[in-house]
XYZ file of C-alpha atoms in Angstrom:
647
model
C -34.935 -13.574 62.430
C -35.699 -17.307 61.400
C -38.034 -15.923 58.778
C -35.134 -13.550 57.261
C -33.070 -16.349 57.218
C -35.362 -18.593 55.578
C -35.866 -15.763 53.308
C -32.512 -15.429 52.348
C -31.982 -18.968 52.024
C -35.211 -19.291 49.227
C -34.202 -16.049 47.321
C -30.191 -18.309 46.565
C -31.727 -21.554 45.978
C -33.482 -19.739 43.179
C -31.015 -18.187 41.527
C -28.656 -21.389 41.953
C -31.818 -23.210 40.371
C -32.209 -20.349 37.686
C -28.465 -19.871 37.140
C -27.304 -23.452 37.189
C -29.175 -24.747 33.768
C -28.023 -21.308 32.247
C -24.487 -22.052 32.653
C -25.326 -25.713 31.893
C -26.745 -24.109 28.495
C -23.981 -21.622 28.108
C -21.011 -24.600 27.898
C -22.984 -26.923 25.509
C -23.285 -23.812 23.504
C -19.951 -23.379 23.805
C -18.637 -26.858 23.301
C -21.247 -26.964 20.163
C -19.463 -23.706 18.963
C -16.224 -25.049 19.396
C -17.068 -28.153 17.813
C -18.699 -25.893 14.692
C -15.005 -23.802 14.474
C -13.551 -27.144 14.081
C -14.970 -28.636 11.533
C -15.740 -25.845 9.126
C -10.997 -25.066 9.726
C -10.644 -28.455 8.574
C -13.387 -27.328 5.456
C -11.095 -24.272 4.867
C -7.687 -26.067 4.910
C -9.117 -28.289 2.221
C -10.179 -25.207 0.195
C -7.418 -23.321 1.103
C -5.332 -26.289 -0.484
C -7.235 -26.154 -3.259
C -7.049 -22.431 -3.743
C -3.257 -23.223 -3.863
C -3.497 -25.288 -6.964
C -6.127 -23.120 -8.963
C -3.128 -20.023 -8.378
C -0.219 -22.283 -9.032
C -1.964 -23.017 -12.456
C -2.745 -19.395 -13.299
C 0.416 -18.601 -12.695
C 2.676 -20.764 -14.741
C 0.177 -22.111 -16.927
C -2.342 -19.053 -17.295
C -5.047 -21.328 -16.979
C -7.445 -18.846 -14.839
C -10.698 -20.595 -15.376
C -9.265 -23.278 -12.632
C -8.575 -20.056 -10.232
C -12.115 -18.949 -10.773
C -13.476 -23.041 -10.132
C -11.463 -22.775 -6.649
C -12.437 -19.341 -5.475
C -16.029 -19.702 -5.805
C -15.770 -23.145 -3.904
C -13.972 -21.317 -1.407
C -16.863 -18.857 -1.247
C -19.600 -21.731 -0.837
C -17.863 -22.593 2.162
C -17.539 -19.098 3.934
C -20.964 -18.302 2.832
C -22.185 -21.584 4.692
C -20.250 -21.234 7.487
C -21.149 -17.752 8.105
C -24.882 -18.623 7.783
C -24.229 -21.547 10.627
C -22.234 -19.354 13.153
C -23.994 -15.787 12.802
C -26.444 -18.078 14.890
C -23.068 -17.868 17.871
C -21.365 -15.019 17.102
C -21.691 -11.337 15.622
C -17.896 -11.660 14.104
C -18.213 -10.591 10.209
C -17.265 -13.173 8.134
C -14.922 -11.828 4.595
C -18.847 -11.480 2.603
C -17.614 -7.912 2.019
C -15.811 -9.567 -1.159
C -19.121 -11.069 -1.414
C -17.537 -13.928 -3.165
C -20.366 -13.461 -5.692
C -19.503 -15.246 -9.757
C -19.470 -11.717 -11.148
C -16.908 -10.594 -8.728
C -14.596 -13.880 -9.219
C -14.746 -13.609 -12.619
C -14.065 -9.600 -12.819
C -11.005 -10.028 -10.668
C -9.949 -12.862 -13.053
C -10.227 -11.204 -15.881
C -8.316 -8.007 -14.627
C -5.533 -10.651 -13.409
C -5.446 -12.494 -16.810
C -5.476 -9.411 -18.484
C -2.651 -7.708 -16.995
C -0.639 -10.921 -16.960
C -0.946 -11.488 -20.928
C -0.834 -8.002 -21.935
C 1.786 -7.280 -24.509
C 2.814 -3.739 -25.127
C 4.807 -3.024 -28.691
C 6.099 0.544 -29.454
C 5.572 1.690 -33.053
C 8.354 0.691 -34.985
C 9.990 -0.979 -32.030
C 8.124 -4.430 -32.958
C 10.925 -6.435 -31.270
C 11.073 -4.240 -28.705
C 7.762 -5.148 -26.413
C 6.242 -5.382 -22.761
C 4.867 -8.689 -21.711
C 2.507 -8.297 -18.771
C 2.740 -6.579 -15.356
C 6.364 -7.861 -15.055
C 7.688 -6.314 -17.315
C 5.535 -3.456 -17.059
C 7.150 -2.281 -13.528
C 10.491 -4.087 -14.940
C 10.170 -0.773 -17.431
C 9.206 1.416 -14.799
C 11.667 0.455 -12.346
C 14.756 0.503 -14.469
C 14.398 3.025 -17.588
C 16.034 6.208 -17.256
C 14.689 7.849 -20.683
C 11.719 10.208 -19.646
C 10.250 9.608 -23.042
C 10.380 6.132 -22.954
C 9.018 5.885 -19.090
C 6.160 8.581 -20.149
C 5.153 6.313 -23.410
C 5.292 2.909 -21.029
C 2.641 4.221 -18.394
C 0.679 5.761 -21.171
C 0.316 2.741 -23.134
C -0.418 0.250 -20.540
C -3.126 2.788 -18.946
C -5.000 1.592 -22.197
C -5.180 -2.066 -21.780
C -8.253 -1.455 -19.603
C -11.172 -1.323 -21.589
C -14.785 0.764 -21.195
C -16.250 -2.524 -20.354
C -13.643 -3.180 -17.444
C -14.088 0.158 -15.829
C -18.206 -0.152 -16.070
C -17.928 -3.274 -14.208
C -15.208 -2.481 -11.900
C -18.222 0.199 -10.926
C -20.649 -2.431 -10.229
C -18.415 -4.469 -8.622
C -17.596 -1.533 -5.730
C -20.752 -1.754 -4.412
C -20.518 -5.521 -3.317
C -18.876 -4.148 -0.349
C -21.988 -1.870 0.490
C -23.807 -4.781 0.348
C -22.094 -6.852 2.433
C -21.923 -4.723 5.301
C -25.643 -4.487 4.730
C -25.568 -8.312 5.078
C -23.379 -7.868 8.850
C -25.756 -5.682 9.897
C -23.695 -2.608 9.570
C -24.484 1.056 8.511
C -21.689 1.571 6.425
C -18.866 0.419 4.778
C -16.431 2.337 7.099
C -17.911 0.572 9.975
C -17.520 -3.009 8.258
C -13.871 -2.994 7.772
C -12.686 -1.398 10.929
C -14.871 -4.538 12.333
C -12.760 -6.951 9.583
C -9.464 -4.922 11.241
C -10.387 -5.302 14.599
C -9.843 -1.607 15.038
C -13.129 0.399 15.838
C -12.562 4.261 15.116
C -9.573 2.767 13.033
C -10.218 5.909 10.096
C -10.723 8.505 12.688
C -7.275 7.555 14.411
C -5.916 6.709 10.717
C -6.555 10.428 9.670
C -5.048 12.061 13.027
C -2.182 9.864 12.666
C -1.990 11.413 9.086
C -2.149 14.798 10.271
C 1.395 14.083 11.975
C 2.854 12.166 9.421
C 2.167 14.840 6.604
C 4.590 17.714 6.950
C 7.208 14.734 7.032
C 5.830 13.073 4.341
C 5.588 16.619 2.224
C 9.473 17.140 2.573
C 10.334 13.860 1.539
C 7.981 14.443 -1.555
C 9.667 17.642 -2.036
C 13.036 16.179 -1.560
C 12.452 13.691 -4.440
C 10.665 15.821 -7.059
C 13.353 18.564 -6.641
C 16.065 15.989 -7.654
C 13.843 13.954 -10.591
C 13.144 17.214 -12.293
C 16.773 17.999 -12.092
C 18.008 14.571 -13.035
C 15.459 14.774 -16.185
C 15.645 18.383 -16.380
C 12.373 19.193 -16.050
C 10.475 22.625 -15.281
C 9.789 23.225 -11.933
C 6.137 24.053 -12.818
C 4.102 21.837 -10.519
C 4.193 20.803 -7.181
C 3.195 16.883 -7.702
C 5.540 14.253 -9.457
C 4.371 12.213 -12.301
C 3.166 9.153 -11.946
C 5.452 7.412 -14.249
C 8.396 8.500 -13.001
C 8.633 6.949 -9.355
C 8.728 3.238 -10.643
C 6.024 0.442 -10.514
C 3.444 -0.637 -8.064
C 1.621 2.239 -8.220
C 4.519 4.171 -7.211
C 3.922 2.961 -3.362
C 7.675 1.911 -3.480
C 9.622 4.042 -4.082
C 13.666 2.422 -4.178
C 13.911 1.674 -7.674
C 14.625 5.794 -8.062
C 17.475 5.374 -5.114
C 19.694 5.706 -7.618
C 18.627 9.485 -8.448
C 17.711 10.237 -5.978
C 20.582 9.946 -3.164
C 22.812 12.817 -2.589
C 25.466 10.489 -1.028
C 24.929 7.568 -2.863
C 28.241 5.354 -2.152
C 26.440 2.977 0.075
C 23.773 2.180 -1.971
C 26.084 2.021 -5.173
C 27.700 -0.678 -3.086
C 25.322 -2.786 -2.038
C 23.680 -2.845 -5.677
C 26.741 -3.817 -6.787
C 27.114 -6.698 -4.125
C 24.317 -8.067 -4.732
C 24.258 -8.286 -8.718
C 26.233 -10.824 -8.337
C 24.179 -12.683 -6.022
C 21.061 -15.472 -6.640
C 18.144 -15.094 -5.785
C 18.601 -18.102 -3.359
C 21.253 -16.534 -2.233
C 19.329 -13.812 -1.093
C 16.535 -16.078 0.720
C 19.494 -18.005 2.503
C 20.749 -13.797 3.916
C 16.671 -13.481 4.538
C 16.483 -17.334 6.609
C 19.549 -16.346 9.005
C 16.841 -13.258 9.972
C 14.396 -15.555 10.893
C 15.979 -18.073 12.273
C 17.505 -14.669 14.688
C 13.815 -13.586 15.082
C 13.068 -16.999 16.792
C 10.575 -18.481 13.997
C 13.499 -20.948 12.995
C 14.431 -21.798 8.770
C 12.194 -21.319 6.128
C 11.773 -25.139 5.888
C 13.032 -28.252 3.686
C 9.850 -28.071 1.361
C 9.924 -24.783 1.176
C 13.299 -25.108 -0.734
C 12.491 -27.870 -2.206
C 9.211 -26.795 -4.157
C 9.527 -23.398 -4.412
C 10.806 -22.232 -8.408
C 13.350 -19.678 -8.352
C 14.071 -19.659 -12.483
C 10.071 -19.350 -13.457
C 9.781 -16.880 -16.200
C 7.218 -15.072 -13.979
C 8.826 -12.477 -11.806
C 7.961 -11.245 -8.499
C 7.511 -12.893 -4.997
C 4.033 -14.934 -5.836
C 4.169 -16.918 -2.842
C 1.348 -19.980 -2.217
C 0.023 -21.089 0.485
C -0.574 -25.172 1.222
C -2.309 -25.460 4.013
C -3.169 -29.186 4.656
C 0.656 -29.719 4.091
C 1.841 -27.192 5.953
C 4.351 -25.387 3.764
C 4.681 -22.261 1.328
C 6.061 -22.468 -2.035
C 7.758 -19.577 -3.627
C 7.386 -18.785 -7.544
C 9.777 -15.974 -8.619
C 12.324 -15.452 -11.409
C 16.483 -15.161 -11.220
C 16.437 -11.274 -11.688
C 18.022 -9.629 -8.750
C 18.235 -6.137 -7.690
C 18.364 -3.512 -4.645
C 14.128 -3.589 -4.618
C 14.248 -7.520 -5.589
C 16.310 -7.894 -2.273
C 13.851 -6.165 0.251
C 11.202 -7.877 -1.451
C 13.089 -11.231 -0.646
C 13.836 -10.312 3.279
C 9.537 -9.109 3.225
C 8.697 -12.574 1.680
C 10.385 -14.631 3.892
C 8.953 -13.310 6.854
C 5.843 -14.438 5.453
C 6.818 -18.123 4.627
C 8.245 -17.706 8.654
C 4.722 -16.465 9.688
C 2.793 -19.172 7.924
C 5.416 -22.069 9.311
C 3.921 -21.011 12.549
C 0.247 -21.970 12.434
C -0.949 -23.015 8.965
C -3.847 -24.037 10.406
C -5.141 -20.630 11.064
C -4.445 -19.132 7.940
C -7.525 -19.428 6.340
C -9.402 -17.577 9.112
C -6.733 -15.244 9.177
C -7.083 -14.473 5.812
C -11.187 -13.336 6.299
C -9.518 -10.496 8.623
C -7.014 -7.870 7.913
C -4.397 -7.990 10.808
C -2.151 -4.983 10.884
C 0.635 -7.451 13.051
C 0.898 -9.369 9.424
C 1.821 -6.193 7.531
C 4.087 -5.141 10.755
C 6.023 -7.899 10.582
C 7.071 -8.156 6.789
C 7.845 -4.132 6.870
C 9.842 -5.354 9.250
C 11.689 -7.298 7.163
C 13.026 -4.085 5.166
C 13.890 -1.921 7.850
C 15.995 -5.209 9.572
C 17.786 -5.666 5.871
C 18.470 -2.000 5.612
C 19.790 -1.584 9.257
C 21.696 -5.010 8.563
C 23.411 -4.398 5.425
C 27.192 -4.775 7.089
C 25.759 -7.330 9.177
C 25.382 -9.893 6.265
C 28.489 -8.640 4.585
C 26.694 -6.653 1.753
C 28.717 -3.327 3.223
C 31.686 -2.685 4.866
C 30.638 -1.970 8.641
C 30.475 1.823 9.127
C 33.437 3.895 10.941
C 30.820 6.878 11.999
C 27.257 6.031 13.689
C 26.549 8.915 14.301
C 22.886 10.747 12.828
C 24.800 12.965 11.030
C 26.997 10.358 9.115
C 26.093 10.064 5.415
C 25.952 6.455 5.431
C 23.731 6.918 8.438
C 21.495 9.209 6.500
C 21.258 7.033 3.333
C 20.168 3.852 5.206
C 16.954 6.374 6.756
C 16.490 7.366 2.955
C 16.441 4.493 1.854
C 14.271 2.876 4.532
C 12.091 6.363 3.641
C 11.627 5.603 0.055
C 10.706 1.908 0.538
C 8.035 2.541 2.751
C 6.886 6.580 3.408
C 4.636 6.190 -0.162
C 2.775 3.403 0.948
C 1.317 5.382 4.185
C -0.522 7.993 2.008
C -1.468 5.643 -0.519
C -3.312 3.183 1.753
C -5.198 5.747 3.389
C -6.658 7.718 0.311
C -7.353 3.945 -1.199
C -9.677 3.791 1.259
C -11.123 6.798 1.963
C -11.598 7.131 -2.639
C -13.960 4.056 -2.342
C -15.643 5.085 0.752
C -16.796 8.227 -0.704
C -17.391 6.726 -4.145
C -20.024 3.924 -2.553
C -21.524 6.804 -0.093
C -21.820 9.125 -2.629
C -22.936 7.137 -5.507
C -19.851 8.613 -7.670
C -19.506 6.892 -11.096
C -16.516 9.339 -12.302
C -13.983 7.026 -9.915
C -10.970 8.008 -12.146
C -11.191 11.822 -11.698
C -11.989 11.183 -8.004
C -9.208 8.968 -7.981
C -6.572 11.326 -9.161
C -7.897 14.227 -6.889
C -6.961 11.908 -3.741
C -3.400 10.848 -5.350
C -2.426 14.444 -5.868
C -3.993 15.452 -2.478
C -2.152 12.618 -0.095
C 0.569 11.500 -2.265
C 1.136 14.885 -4.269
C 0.998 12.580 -7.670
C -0.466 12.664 -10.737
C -0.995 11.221 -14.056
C -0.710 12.284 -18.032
C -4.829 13.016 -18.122
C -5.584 12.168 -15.305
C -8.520 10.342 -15.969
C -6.596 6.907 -16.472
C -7.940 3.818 -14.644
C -4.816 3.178 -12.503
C -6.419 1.847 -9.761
C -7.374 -1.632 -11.961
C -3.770 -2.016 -11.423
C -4.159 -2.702 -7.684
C -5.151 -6.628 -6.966
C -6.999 -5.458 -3.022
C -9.040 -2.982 -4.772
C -10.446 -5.068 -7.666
C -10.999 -7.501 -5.020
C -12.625 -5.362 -2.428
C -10.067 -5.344 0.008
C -9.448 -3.091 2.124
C -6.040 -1.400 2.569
C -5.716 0.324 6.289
C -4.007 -2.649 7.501
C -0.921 -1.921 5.748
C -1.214 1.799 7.181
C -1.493 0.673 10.625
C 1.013 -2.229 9.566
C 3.962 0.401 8.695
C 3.332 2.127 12.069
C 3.471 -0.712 14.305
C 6.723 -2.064 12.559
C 8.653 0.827 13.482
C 7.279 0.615 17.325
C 8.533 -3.003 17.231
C 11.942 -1.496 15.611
C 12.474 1.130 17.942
C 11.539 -0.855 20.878
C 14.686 -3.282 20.053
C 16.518 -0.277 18.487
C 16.738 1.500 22.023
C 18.020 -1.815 23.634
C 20.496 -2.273 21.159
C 22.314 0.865 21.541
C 25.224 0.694 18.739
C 24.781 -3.352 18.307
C 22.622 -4.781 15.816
C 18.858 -4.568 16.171
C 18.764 -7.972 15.450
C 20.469 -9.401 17.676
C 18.432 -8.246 20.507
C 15.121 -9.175 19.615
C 13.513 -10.947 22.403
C 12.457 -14.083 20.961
C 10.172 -15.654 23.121
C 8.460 -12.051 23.719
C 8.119 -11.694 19.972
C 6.951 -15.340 18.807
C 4.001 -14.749 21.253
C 3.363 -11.832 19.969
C 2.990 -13.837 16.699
C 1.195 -16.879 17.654
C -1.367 -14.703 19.530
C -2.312 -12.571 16.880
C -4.951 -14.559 15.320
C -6.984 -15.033 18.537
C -6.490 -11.733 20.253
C -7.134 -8.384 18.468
C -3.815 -7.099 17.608
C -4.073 -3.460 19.699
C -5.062 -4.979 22.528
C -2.420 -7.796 21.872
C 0.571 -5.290 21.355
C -0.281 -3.325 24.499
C -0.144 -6.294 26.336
C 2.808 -7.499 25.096
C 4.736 -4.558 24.391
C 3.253 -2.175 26.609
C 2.684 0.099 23.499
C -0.842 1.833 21.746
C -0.479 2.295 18.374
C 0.947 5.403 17.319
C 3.172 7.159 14.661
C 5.788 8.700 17.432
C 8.309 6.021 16.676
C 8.001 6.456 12.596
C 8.768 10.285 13.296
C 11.667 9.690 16.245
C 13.377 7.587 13.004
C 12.852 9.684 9.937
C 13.773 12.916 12.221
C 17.346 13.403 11.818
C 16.197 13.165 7.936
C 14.741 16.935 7.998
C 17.691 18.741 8.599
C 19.305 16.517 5.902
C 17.173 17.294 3.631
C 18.007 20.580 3.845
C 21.713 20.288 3.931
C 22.500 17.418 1.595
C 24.641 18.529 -1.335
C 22.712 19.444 -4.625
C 24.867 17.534 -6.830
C 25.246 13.565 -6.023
C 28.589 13.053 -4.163
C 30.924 11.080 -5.902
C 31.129 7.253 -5.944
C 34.442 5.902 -4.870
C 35.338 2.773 -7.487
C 37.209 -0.611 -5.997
C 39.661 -0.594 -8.460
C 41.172 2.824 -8.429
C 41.782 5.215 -5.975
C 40.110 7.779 -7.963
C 36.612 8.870 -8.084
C 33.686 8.937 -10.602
C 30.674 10.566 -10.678
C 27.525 9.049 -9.955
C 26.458 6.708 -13.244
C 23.893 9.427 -14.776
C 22.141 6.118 -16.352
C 20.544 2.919 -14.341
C 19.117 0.478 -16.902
C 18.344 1.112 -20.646
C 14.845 -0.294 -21.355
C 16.100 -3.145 -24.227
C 13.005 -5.642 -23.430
C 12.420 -8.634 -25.256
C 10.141 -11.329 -23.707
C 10.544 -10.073 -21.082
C 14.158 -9.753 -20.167
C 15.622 -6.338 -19.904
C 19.697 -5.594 -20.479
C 21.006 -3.707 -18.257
C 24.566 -1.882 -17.579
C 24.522 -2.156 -13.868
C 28.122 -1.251 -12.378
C 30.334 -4.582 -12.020
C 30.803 -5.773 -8.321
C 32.790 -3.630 -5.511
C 35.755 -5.177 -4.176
C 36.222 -4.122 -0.794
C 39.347 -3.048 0.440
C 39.450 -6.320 3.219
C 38.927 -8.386 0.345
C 41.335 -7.020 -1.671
C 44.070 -7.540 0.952
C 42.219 -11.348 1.326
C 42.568 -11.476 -2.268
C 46.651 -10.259 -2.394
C 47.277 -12.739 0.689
C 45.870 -15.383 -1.350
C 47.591 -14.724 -4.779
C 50.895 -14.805 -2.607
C 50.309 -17.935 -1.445
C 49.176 -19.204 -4.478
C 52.569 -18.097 -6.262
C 54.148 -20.180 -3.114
C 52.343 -23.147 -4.329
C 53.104 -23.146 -7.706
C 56.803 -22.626 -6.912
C 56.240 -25.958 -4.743
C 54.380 -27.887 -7.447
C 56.872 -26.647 -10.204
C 59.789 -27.983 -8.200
C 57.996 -31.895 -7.527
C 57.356 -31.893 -11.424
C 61.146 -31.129 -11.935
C 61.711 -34.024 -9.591
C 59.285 -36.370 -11.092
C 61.018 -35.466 -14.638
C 64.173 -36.577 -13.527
C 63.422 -39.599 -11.461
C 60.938 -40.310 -14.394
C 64.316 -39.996 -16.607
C 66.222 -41.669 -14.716
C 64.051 -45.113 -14.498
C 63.752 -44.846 -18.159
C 67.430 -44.622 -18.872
C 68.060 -47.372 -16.229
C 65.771 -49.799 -18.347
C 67.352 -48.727 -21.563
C 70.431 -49.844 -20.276
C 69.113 -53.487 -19.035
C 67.467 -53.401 -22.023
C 70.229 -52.874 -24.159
C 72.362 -55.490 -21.876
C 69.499 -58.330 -21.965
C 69.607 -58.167 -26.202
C 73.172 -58.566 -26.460
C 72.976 -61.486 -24.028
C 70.480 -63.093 -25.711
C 72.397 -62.498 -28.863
C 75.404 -64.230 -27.610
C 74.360 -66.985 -26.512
């Protein structure tokens, strides 16, 4: 027995002896790994600053060759860090951009390019395009099919040979670099960089669900652009040009076809013409600020340009002191507005932890993209809330009003789901298979997951999208879309008839947030939420939407105006394109009175007639007083002279 025991007792002092120096090594290499993650964030803040400047100056300056400096600084830095920590960690590092000169400069160029690009129309000299502003300006707002057919045409050609050859060599940087991280493919390198493994196998069987939807909707909206620009019904897929700019992966600019009860959004556009664009970041901070990530921030108002010539949210990021700075121009508009209520869910986001943003920028999180999609479907739901509506008499699914906000919430953010998926899957194949004709395997995916297609279809489109040039990927905003309506949905059913946003949790969804760049976000929203990602909530919202679809009136109902009691028919034009650096005329309808501001505005004329009776009676008053004193004097006046005369 005493030699068992002894037995026993040798065998534990020599694992304590064996394990003891182990864990002894395992902490320093810890604390030495810690103490590596520290210093190379405080090397990324710096270049993250940096970064800021080099954008700010291509931006309003168009001085890219300072962009170009700053980016390939920025790519030392990763490239050194990665070489020093691959040592600790398997975690891929962002080399799939490679950060190699020839990329920098090719996504420069493409940026530059499409920034300075001018388009003239034969004998329309004074009539001209100036860069992708006023590109998707065009897009967006011209209701001539001529015109919008000419526009996409013409700036398809701005892309040279040279830029599509070496957009080809530039694809298979990512090949490389998941070479580099010891993958086996490219597929298998971003769904590490998303923190998602299997990410395109789920992506595709989410898809699969999504479709049918997604087909009627697409349906839905060619039926009613052919009609509106009377059109045969000869093809099944919509032109590219004639869903509005970004690559068509928004699709609100068209709202204005493409409603069959369009009083709503005839109301809010007319609202909100008459707003600023502050304004519309001051309706976007009292979100936020309900969310639980408090204001936007006093240097965010006080450095960010809201009159810049440049439109669009270009929003920069200052990470060593801690603030965002917004550069966007004065236009406003239905799309300009979700953009706004997107953006400042970002500046929110960043106020959080500007710290981490540089890391979090060498990873694609889908709770990023979640949270500014959530942004839209809060300002959609929340139109009466800020006033931009009157609040709705029927809540029912059936109610029109009811249906527009889901069609509207549809168009903003249905085209983005096929789109992100095929963006991926094109340059998957392309790199796998060694495929150099990318535009004719580009439009082949468009018209098979979006059902859209182009004049020759064998224009360069894609150059148009900033994550491709760059060798991004784009699944995040896929998986991004899906979890924002969970998070909707899951504050929707709580809410019952009250605002959504009024019941967000906040502490339960700020954790959710500050979490997110240290916890893989699946794992993180089970945990928090109880939820795996899925696209059950998506369909539970957009459901009520089939039977509409079928239902809805052919003709658009008519609008109601504020100043009659009659009706007029839905305005068969939106804006004429009348561009001239840059600006574009349009004949947008004049703001809607309300009828509880109408009876604010009668109250107030009554007792402004009441004051002006009031005021009109002192000035009598005063007259004769005034007359009085000066008759009095006359008199002792008169009096003293004589006197004086006298004596």
């Amino acid at each position: 027995m005493n030699l068992r025991t002894n037995n026993r007792v040798l065998t534990n002092l020599f694992v304590l002896l064996c394990c003891v120096p182990l864990a002894i090594l395992q902490d320093q290499e810890t604390e030495r790994l810690i103490a590596e993650l520290q210093l190379d964030d405080l090397e990324l803040i710096d270049a993250c600053e940096y970064s800021a400047y080099g954008r700010k100056q291509a931006i309003l300056d168009q001085l890219f060759d300072k962009t170009v400096e700053q980016q390939r600084r920025f790519g030392e830095i990763v490239k050194g860090h990665y070489e020093q920590l691959r040592t600790f960690t398997d975690i891929p590092s962002d080399l799939e951009r490679n950060w190699t000169y020839q990329l920098i400069v090719f996504q420069n160029h493409i940026q530059e390019l499409t920034t300075e690009a001018k388009l003239c129309f034969e004998n329309e000299t004074d009539l001209c395009l100036t860069g992708i502003g006023g590109y998707n300006n065009a897009l967006n707002n011209e209701r001539k099919y001529d015109t919008l057919k000419k526009t996409w045409k013409s700036w398809q050609t701005i892309y040279t040979t040279t830029d599509i050859s070496d957009f080809n060599s530039q694809l298979g940087f990512i090949k490389d670099a998941a070479t580099v991280n010891e993958f086996d493919s490219v597929q298998d390198y971003w769904e590490a960089l998303l923190d998602f493994p299997g990410a395109y196998e789920q992506a595709d069987a989410f898809w699969d669900s999504i479709s049918p939807f997604y087909a009627k909707l697409q349906k839905f909206v060619r039926e009613r652009l052919f009609k509106y620009y009377k059109l045969q019904h000869e093809t099944n897929e919509i032109p590219a040009y004639l869903i509005g700019g970004q690559l068509g992966t928004d699709w609100s600019s068209i709202a204005d076809i493409i409603l069959p009860h369009p009083q709503l959004h005839y109301d809010a556009e007319s609202y909100l013409k008459y707003k600023s664009i502050e304004d519309m970041y001051k309706y976007a901070e009292n979100v936020t600020s309900k969310l639980g990530l408090g204001a936007l921030g006093a240097n965010f108002w006080e450095n960010s340009i809201f009159n810049s010539s440049i439109c669009g949210s270009q929003l920069l990021e200052f990470c060593d002191q801690a603030y965002s700075q917004l550069i966007t121009c004065k236009q406003t508009s239905w799309s300009v507005y979700l953009d706004v209520q997107e953006t400042a869910l970002r500046v929110a986001l960043n106020n959080l932890d500007y710290s981490s943003i540089p890391r979090q920028n060498l990873r694609y999180n889908a709770i990023d993209d979640a949270v500014q999609k959530l942004g839209s479907l809060l300002a959609i739901e929340s139109l009466d809330y800020h006033g931009i509506v009157d609040a709705p008499t029927n809540q029912t699914d059936d109610d029109p009003a009811q249906m527009t906000k889901r069609l509207l919430t549809a168009l903003r953010l249905m085209p983005g789901l096929p789109y992100s998926l095929m963006a991926d899957k094109w340059r998957m194949e392309a790199i796998e298979q060694n495929n150099t004709n990318l535009a004719g395997s580009w439009w082949k995916y468009r018209k098979d997951y979006s059902g859209v297609v182009g004049i020759e279809n064998n224009e360069p489109e894609y150059l148009e999208d900033s994550r491709i040039v760059s060798n991004r990927p784009h699944l995040n905003q896929f998986f991004g879309t899906l979890v924002a309506f969970q998070i909707f949905m899951y504050y929707k059913e709580r809410a019952g008839s009250q605002y959504v946003v009024n019941e967000f949790e906040q502490e339960e969804f700020v954790t959710l947030l500050r979490r997110r760049h240290t916890t893989e976000w699946p794992f993180l929203l089970t945990n928090q939420y109880g939820l795996d990602v899925r696209a059950d909530e998506l369909l539970s919202y957009f459901a009520p939407l089939e039977q509409y679809f079928e239902s809805a009136p052919t003709e658009q109902v008519a609008i109601v105006t504020p100043t009659t009691t009659t009706t007029t028919q839905a305005p068969t034009t939106k804006a004429q394109l009348v561009t001239k650096d840059n600006y574009v005329l349009n004949d947008q309808p004049k703001p809607k009175v309300r009828a509880s501001e109408a009876k604010k505005v009668v109250e107030e004329a009554d007792s402004h007639v009441a004051m002006y009776v009031g005021v009109a009676g002192l000035v009598v008053v005063a007259c004769a007083l005034a007359l009085g004193v000066v008759f009095k004097k006359f008199r002792r006046r008169s009096s003293t002279n004589n006197r004086r005369f006298d004596s």
